[in-house]
PDB file of C-alpha atoms in Angstrom:
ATOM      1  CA  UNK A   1     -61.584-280.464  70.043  1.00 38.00           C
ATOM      2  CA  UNK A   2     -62.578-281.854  73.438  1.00 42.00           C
ATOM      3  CA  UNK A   3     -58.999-282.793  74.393  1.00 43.00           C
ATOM      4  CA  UNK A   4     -57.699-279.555  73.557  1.00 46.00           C
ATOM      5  CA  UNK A   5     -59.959-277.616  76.335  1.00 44.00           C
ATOM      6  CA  UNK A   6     -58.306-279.415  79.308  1.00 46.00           C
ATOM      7  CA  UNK A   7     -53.977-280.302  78.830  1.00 53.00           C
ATOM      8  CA  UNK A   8     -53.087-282.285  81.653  1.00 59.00           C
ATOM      9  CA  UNK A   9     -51.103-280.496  84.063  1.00 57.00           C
ATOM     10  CA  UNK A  10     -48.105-281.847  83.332  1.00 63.00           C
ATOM     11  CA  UNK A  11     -48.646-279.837  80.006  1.00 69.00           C
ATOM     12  CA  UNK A  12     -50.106-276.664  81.318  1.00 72.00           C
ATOM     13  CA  UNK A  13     -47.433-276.352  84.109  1.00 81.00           C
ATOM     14  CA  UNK A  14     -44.202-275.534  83.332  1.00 85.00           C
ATOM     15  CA  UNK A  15     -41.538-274.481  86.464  1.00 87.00           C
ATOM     16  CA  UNK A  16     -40.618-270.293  86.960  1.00 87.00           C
ATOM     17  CA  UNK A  17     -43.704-269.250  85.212  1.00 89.00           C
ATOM     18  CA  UNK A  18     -46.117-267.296  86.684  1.00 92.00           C
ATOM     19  CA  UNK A  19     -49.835-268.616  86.905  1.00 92.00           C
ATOM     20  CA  UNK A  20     -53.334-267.962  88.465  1.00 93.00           C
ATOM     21  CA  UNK A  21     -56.344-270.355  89.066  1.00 94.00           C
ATOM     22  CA  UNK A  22     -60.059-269.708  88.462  1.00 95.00           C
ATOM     23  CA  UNK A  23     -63.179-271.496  89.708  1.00 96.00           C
ATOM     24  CA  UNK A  24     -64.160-273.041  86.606  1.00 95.00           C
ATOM     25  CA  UNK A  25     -68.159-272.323  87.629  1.00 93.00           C
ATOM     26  CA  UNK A  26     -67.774-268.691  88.194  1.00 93.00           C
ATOM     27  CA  UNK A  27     -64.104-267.445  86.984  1.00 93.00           C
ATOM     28  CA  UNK A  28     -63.346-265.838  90.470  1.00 95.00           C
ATOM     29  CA  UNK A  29     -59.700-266.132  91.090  1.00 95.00           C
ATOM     30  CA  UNK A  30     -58.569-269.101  93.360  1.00 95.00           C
ATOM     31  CA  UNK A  31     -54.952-268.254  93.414  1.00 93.00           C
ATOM     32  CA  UNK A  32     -53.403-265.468  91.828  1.00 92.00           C
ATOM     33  CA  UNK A  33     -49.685-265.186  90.419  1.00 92.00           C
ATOM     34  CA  UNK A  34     -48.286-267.894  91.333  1.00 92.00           C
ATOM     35  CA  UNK A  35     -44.714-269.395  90.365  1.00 93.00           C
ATOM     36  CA  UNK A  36     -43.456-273.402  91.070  1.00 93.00           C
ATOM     37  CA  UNK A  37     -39.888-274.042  90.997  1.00 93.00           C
ATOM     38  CA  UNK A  38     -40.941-277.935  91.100  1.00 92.00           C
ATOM     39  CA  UNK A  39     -44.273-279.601  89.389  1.00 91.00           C
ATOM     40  CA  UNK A  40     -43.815-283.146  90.068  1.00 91.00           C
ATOM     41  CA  UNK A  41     -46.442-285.904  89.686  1.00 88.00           C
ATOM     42  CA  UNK A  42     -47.383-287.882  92.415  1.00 86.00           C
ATOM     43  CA  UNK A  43     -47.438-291.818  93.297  1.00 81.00           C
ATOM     44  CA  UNK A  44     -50.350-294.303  92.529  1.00 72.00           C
ATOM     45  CA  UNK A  45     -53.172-293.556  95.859  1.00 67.00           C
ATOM     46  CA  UNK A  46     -51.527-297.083  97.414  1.00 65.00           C
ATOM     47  CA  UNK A  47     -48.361-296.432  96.910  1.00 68.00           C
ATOM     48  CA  UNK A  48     -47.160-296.497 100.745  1.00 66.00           C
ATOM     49  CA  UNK A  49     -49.080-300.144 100.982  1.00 65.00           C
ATOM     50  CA  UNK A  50     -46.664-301.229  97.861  1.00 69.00           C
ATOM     51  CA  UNK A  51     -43.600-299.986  99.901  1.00 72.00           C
ATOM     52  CA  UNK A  52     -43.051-303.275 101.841  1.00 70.00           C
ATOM     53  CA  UNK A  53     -43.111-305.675  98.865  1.00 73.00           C
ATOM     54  CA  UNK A  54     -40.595-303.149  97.455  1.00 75.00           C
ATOM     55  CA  UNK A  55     -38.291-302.822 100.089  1.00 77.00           C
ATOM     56  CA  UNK A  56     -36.397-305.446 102.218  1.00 81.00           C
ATOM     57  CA  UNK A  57     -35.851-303.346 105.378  1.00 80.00           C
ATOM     58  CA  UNK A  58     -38.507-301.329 107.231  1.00 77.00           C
ATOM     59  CA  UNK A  59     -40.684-298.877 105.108  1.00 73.00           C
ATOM     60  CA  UNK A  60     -38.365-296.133 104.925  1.00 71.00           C
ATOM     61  CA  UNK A  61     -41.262-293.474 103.806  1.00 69.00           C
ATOM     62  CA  UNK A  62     -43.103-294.241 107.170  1.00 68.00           C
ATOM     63  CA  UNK A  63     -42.860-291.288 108.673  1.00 66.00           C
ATOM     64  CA  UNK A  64     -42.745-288.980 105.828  1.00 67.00           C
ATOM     65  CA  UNK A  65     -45.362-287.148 103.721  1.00 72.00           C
ATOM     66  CA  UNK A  66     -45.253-286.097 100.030  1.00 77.00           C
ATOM     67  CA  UNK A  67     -46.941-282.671 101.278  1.00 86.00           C
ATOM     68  CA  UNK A  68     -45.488-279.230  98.785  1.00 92.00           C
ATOM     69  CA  UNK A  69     -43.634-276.595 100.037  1.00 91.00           C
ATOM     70  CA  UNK A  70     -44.835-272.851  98.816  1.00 88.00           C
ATOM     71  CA  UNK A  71     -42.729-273.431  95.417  1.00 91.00           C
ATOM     72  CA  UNK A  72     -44.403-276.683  94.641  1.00 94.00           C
ATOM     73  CA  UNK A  73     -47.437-278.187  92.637  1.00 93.00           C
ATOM     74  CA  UNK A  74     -48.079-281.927  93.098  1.00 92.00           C
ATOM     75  CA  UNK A  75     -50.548-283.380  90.839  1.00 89.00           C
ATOM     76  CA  UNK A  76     -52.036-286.940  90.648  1.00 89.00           C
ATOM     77  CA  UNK A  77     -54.261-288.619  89.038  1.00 89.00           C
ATOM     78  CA  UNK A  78     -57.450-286.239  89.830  1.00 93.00           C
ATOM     79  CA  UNK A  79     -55.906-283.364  91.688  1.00 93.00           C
ATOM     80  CA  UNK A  80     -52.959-281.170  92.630  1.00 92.00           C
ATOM     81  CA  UNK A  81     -51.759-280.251  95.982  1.00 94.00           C
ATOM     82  CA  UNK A  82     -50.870-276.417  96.965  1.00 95.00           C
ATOM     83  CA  UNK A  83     -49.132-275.304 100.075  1.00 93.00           C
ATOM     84  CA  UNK A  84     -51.902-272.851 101.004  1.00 86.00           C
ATOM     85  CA  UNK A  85     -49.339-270.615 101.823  1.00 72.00           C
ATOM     86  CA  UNK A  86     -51.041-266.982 102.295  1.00 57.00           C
ATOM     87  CA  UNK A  87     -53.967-267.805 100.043  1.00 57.00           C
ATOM     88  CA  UNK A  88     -55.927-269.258 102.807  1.00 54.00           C
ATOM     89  CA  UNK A  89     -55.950-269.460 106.923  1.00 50.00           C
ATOM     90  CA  UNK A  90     -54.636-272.665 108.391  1.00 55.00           C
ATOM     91  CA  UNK A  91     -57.184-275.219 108.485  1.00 61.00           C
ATOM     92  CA  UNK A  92     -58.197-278.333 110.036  1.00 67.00           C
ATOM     93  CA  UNK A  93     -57.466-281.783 107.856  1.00 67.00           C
ATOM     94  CA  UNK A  94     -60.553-283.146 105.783  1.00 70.00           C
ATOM     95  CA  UNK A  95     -62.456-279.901 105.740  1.00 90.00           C
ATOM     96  CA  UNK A  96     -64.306-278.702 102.065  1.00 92.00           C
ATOM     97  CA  UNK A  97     -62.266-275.543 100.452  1.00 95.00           C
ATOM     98  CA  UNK A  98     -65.127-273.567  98.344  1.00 95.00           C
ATOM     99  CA  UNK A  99     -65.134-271.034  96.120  1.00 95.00           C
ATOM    100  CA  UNK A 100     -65.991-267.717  97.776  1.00 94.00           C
ATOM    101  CA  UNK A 101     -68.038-266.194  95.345  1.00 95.00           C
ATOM    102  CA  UNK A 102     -70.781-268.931  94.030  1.00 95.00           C
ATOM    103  CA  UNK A 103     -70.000-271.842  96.989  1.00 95.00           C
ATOM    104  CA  UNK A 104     -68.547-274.630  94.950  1.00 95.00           C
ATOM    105  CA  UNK A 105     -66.504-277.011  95.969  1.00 96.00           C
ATOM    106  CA  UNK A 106     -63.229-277.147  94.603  1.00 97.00           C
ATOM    107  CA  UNK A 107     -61.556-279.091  96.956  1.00 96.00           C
ATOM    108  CA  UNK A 108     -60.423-280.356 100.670  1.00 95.00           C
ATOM    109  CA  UNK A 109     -57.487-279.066 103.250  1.00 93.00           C
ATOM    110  CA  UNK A 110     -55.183-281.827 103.497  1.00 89.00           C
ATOM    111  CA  UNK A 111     -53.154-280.665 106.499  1.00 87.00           C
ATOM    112  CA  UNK A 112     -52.635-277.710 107.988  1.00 87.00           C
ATOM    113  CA  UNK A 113     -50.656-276.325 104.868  1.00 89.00           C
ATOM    114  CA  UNK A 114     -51.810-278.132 102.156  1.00 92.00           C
ATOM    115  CA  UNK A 115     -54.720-277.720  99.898  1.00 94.00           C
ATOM    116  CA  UNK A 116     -56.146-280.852  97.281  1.00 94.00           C
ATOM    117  CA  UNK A 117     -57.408-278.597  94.488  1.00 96.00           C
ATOM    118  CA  UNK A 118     -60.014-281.167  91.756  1.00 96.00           C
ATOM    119  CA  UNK A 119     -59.055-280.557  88.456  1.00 94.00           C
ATOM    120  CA  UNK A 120     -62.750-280.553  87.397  1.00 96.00           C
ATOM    121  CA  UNK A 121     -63.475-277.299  89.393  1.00 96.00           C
ATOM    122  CA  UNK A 122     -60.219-274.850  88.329  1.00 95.00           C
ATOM    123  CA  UNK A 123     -59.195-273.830  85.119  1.00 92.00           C
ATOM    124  CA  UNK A 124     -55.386-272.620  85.280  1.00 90.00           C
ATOM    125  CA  UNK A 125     -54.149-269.945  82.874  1.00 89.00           C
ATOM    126  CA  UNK A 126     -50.601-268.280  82.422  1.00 90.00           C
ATOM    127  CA  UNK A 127     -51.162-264.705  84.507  1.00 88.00           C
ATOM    128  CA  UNK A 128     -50.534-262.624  81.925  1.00 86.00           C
ATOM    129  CA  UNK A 129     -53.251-263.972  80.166  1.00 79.00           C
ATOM    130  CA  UNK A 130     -56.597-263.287  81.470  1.00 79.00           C
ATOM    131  CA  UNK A 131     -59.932-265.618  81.770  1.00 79.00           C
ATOM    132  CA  UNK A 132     -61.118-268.100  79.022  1.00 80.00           C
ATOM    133  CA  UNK A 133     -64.394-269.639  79.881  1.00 82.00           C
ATOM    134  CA  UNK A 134     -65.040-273.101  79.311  1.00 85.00           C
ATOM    135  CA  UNK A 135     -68.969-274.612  79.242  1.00 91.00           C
ATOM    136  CA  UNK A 136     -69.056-277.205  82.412  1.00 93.00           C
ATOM    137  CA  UNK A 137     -70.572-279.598  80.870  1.00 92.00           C
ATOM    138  CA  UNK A 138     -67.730-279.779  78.086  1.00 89.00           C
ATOM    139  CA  UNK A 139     -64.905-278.868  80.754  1.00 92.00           C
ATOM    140  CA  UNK A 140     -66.333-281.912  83.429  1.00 94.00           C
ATOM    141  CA  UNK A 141     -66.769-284.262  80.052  1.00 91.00           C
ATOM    142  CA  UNK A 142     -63.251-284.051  78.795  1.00 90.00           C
ATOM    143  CA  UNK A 143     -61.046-283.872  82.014  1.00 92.00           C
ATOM    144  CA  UNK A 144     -63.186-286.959  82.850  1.00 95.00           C
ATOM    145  CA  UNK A 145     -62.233-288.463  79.322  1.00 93.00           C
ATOM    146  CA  UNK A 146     -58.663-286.836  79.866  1.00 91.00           C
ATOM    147  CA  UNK A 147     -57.942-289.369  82.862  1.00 92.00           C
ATOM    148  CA  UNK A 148     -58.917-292.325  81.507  1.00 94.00           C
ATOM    149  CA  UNK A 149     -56.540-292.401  78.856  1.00 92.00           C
ATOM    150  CA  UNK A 150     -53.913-291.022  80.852  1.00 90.00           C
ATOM    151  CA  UNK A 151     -54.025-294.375  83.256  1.00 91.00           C
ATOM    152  CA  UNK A 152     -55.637-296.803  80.530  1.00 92.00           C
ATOM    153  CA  UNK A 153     -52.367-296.059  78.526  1.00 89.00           C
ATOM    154  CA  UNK A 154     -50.407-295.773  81.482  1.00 86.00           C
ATOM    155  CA  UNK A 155     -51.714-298.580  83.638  1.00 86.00           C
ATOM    156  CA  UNK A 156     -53.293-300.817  81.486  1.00 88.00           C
ATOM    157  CA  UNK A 157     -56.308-299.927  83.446  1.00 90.00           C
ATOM    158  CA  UNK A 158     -59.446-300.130  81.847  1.00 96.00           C
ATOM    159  CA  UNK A 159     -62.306-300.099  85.120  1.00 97.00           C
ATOM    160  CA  UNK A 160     -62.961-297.040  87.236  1.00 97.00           C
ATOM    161  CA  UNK A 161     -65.181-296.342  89.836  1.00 97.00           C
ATOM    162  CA  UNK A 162     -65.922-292.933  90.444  1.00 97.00           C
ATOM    163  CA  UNK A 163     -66.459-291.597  93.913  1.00 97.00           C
ATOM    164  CA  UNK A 164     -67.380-288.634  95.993  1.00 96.00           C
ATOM    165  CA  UNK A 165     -65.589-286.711  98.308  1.00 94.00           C
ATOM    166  CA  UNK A 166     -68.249-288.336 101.039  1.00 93.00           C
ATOM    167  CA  UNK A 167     -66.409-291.705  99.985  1.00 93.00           C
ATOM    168  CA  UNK A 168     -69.773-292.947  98.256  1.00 95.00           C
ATOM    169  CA  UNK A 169     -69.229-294.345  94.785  1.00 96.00           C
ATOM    170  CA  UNK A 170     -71.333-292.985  92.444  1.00 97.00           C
ATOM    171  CA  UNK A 171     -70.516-294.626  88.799  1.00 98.00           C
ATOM    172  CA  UNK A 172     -68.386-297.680  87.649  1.00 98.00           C
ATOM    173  CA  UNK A 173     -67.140-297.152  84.321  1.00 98.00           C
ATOM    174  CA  UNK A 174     -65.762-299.174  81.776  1.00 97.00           C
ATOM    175  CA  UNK A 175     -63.326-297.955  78.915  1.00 97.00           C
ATOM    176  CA  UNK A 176     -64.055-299.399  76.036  1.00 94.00           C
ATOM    177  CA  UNK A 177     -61.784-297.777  73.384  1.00 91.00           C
ATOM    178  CA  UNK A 178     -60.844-294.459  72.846  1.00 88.00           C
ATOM    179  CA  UNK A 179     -60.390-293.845  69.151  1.00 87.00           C
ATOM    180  CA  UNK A 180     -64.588-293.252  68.740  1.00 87.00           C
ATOM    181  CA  UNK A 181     -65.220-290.300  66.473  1.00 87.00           C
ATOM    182  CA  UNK A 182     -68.696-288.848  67.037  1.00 80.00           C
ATOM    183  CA  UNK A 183     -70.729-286.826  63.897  1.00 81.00           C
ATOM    184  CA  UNK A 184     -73.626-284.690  64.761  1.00 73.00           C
ATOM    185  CA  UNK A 185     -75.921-282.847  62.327  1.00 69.00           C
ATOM    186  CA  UNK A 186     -77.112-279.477  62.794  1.00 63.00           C
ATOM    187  CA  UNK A 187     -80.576-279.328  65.265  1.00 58.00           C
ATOM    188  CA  UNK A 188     -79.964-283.046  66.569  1.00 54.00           C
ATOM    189  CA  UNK A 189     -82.249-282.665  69.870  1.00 50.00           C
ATOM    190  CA  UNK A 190     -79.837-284.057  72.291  1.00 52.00           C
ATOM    191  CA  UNK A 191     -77.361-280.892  72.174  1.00 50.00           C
ATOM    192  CA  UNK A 192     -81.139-278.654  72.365  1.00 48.00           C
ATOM    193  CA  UNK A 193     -82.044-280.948  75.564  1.00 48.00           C
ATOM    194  CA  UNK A 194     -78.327-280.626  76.933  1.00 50.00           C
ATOM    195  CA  UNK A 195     -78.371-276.705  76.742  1.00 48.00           C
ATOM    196  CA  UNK A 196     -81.101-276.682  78.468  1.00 47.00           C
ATOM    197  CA  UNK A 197     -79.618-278.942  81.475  1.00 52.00           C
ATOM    198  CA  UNK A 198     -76.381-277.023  81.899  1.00 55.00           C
ATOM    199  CA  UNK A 199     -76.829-273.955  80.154  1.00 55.00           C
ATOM    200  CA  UNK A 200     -73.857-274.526  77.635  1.00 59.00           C
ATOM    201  CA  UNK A 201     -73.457-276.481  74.300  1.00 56.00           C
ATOM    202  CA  UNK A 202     -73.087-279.960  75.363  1.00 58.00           C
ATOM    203  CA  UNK A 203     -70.285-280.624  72.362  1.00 59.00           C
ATOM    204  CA  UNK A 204     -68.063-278.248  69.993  1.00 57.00           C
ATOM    205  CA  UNK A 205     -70.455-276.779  67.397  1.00 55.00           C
ATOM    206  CA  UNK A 206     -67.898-276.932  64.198  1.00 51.00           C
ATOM    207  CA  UNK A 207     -70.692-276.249  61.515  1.00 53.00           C
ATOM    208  CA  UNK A 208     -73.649-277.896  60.025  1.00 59.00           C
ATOM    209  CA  UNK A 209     -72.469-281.130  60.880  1.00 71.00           C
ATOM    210  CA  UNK A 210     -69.860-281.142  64.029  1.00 77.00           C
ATOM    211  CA  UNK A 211     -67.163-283.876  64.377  1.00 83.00           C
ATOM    212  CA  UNK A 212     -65.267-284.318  67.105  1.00 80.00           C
ATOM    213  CA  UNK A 213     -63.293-287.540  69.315  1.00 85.00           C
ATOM    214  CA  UNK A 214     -64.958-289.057  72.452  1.00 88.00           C
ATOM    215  CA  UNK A 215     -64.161-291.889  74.260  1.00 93.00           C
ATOM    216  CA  UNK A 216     -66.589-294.965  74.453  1.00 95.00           C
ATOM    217  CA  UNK A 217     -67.627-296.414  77.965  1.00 97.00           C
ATOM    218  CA  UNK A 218     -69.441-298.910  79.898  1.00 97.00           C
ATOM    219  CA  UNK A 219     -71.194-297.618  82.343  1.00 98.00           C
ATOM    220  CA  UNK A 220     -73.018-298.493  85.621  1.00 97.00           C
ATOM    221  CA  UNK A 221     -75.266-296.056  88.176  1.00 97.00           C
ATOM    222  CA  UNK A 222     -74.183-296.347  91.845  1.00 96.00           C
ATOM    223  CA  UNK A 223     -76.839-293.977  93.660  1.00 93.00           C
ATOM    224  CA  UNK A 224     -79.356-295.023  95.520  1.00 89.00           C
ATOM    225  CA  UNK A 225     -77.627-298.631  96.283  1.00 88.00           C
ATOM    226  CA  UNK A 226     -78.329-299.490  92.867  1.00 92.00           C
ATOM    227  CA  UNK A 227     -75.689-302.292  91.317  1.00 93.00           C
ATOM    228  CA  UNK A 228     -74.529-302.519  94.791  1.00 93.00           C
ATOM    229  CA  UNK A 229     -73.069-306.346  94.784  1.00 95.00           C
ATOM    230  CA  UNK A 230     -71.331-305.405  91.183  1.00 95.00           C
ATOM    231  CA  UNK A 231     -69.825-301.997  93.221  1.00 95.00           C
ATOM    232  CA  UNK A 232     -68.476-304.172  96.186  1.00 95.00           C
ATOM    233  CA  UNK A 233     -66.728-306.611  93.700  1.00 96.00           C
ATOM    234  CA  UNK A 234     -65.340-304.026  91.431  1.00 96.00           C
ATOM    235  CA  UNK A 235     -63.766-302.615  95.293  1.00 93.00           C
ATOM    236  CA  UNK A 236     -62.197-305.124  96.160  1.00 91.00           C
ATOM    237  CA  UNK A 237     -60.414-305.888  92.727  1.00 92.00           C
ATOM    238  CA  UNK A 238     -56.856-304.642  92.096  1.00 87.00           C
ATOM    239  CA  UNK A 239     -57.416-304.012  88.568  1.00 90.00           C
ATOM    240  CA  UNK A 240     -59.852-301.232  89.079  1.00 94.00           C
ATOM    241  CA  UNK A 241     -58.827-297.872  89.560  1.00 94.00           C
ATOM    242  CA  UNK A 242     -60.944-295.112  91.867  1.00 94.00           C
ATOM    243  CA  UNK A 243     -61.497-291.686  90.776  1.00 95.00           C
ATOM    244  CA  UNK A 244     -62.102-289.361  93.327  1.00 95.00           C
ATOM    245  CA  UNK A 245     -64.170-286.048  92.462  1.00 97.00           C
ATOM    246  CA  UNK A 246     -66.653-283.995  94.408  1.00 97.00           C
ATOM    247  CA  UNK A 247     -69.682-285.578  95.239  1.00 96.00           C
ATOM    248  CA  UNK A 248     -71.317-282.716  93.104  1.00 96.00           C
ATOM    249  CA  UNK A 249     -69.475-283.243  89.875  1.00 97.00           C
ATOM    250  CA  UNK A 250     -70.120-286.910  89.765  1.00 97.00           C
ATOM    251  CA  UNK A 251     -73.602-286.477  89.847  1.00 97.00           C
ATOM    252  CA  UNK A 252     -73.148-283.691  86.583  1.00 97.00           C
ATOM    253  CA  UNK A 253     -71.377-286.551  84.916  1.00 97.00           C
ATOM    254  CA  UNK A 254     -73.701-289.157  85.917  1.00 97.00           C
ATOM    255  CA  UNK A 255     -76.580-287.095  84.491  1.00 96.00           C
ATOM    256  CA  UNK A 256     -73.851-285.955  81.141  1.00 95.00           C
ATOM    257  CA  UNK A 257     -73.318-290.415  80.764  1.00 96.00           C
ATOM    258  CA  UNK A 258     -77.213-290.360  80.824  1.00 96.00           C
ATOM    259  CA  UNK A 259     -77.826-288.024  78.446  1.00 94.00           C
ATOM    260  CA  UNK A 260     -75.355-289.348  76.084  1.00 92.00           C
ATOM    261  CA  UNK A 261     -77.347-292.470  76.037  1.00 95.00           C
ATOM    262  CA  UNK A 262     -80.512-291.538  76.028  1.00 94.00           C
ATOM    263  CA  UNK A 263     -79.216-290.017  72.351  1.00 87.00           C
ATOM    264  CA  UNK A 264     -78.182-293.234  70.828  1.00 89.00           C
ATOM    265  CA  UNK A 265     -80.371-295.514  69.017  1.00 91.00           C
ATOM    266  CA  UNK A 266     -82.263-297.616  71.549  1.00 94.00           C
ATOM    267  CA  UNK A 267     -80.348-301.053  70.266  1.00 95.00           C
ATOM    268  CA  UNK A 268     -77.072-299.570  71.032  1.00 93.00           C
ATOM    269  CA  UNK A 269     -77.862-297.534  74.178  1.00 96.00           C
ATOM    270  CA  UNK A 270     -77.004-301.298  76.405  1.00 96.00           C
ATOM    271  CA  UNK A 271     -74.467-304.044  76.259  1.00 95.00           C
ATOM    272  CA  UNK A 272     -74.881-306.721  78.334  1.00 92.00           C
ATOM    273  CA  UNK A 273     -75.851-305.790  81.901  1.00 92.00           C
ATOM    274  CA  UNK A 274     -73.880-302.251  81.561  1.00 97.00           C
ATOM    275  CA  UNK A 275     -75.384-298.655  79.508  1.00 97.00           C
ATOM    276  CA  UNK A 276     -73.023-297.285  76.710  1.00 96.00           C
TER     277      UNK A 276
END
C-alpha cells in the first residue's frame, strides 16, 4: 500500500496533460495547470565529471546546462526542475523556495529561471482532479523507500547518505533487501506513539491486523558529529550514493528510522555497529 501513495514521476507524468502541484504539508497550490510537452529524466549528480573518461576530445557539454524550458519537467533522482516561468519572480541562484501559506520548504532556485522542486514536499495530481491528502509521515516514508529501489535496482547501489539542503549529512543508510513484509495487530503502541509525533497513522490501517511491504535498512545517525569517521569514509567512496532532501525532512525521517526501531524486539533493533 505504501508504494502506491507516491508513483515515481516518470509514472505520474505523462506529456500534453494538464497538472497542478500542492505543498504536501498544507495542500496550497504550488503550480497550477500546468502542461509538459517533454518529461525527461536527468543524468547521475556527476555526470559532467564522467564526461572526460567518456569522450576523447574536449568535454563537449562544458558550456551547456540541462536547465527546462516553460514546456519541460526534469526529474532526478530526488527532485524535478521547473522553469519558474510566471509562477514565481526571478530569483537569485541557491536561495530556499517556500510554501506561502505554512513556510515549508519545498525547494531551491537554481538559476534565474529554474526552480528544484523535492519530491518529499509536493504531491502532483492531474488538474481536473482536485486534492488527495496524504499523512507526512507515510508520504516522507515511502518516497524515501521509493528511491532506494529505484537506484538499488538501477545502480546496483545499495549505501546512501542522506543530506540536507545546508550540505550536512544527516543519516547513512544501508539497503538491506526490499521484499520485507511487515504485520501489525490492532492497538500495537508504536502506531499510538507515532500518531502522536506526526499527527497521522504512521502505516496503512487495513483491519485488525494490517499488512503491508517495507523495505529493510541499516541505518546510522549523522547529527551532532556522531559516526563522523564512518560519514567521511562512506564520502569519499564511489559506491555510495547521496540523497539530497531538505534539512527539515531528514530530520522527520531520522526521527520515523527511530521510531521504527524502537518498535522491534530489542535483539533485532542492532546489527553490528549499524540500527535496523
Amino acid at each position: 500500500p505504501s508504494i502506491d501513495l507516491v508513483l515515481t514521476l516518470r509514472e505520474r507524468l505523462k506529456p500534453h496533460k494538464k497538472y497542478t502541484f500542492y505543498c504536501q504539508s498544507c495542500g496550497d497550490i504550488v503550480v497550477k495547470d500546468r502542461k509538459f510537452r517533454r518529461v525527461l529524466p536527468l543524468p547521475s549528480e556527476n555526470w559532467s565529471d564522467l564526461v572526460e573518461e567518456w569522450c576523447c576530445h574536449p568535454n563537449p557539454f562544458a558550456r551547456g546546462s540541462l536547465h527546462p524550458q516553460h514546456d519541460d519537467c526534469f526529474f532526478g533522482d530526488t527532485f524535478f526542475l521547473l522553469n519558474s516561468g510566471s509562477e514565481s519572480p526571478k530569483s537569485k541562484e541557491n536561495t530556499r523556495v517556500v510554501c506561502k501559506r505554512c513556510k515549508i520548504m519545498l525547494g531551491e532556485t537554481v538559476s534565474s529561471d529554474t526552480i528544484k522542486y523535492y519530491v518529499t514536499e509536493l504531491i502532483i495530481q492531474p488538474s481536473e482532479g482536485c486534492f488527495s491528502p496524504t499523512p507526512r509521515s507515510q508520504f516522507v516514508q515511502s518516497m524515501v523507500a521509493q528511491c532506494l529501489l529505484e537506484l538499488s535496482s538501477a545502480k546496483s547501489t545499495f549505501r546512501f547518505t542522506v543530506k540536507g539542503d545546508n550540505g550536512k549529512t544527516y543519516i547513512l543508510i544501508w539497503l538491506l533487501n526490499s521484499d520485507t513484509v511487515l504485520v501489525e495487530s490492532l492497538g500495537n503502541s508504536f502506531s499510538l506513539s507515532v500518531s502522536t509525533m506526526f499527527g497521522d497513522n504512521f502505516m496503512p490501517n487495513s483491519g485488525p491486523v494490517g499488512t503491508w511491504n517495507a523495505v529493510k535498512v541499516l541505518y546510522q545517525p549523522c547529527i551532532k558529529c556522531r559516526n563522523k569517521d564512518l560519514a567521511d569514509a562512506w564520502e569519499n567512496d564511489m559506491g555510495v550514493h547521496p540523497l539530497k532532501f531538505p534539512s527539515e525532512t531528514c530530520l522527520e525521517l531520522l526521527l520515523i528510522l527511530g521510531l521504527s526501531t524502537a518498535s522491534l524486539p530489542p535483539s533485532l533493533q542492532c546489527m553490528n555497529s549499524f540500527q535496523v
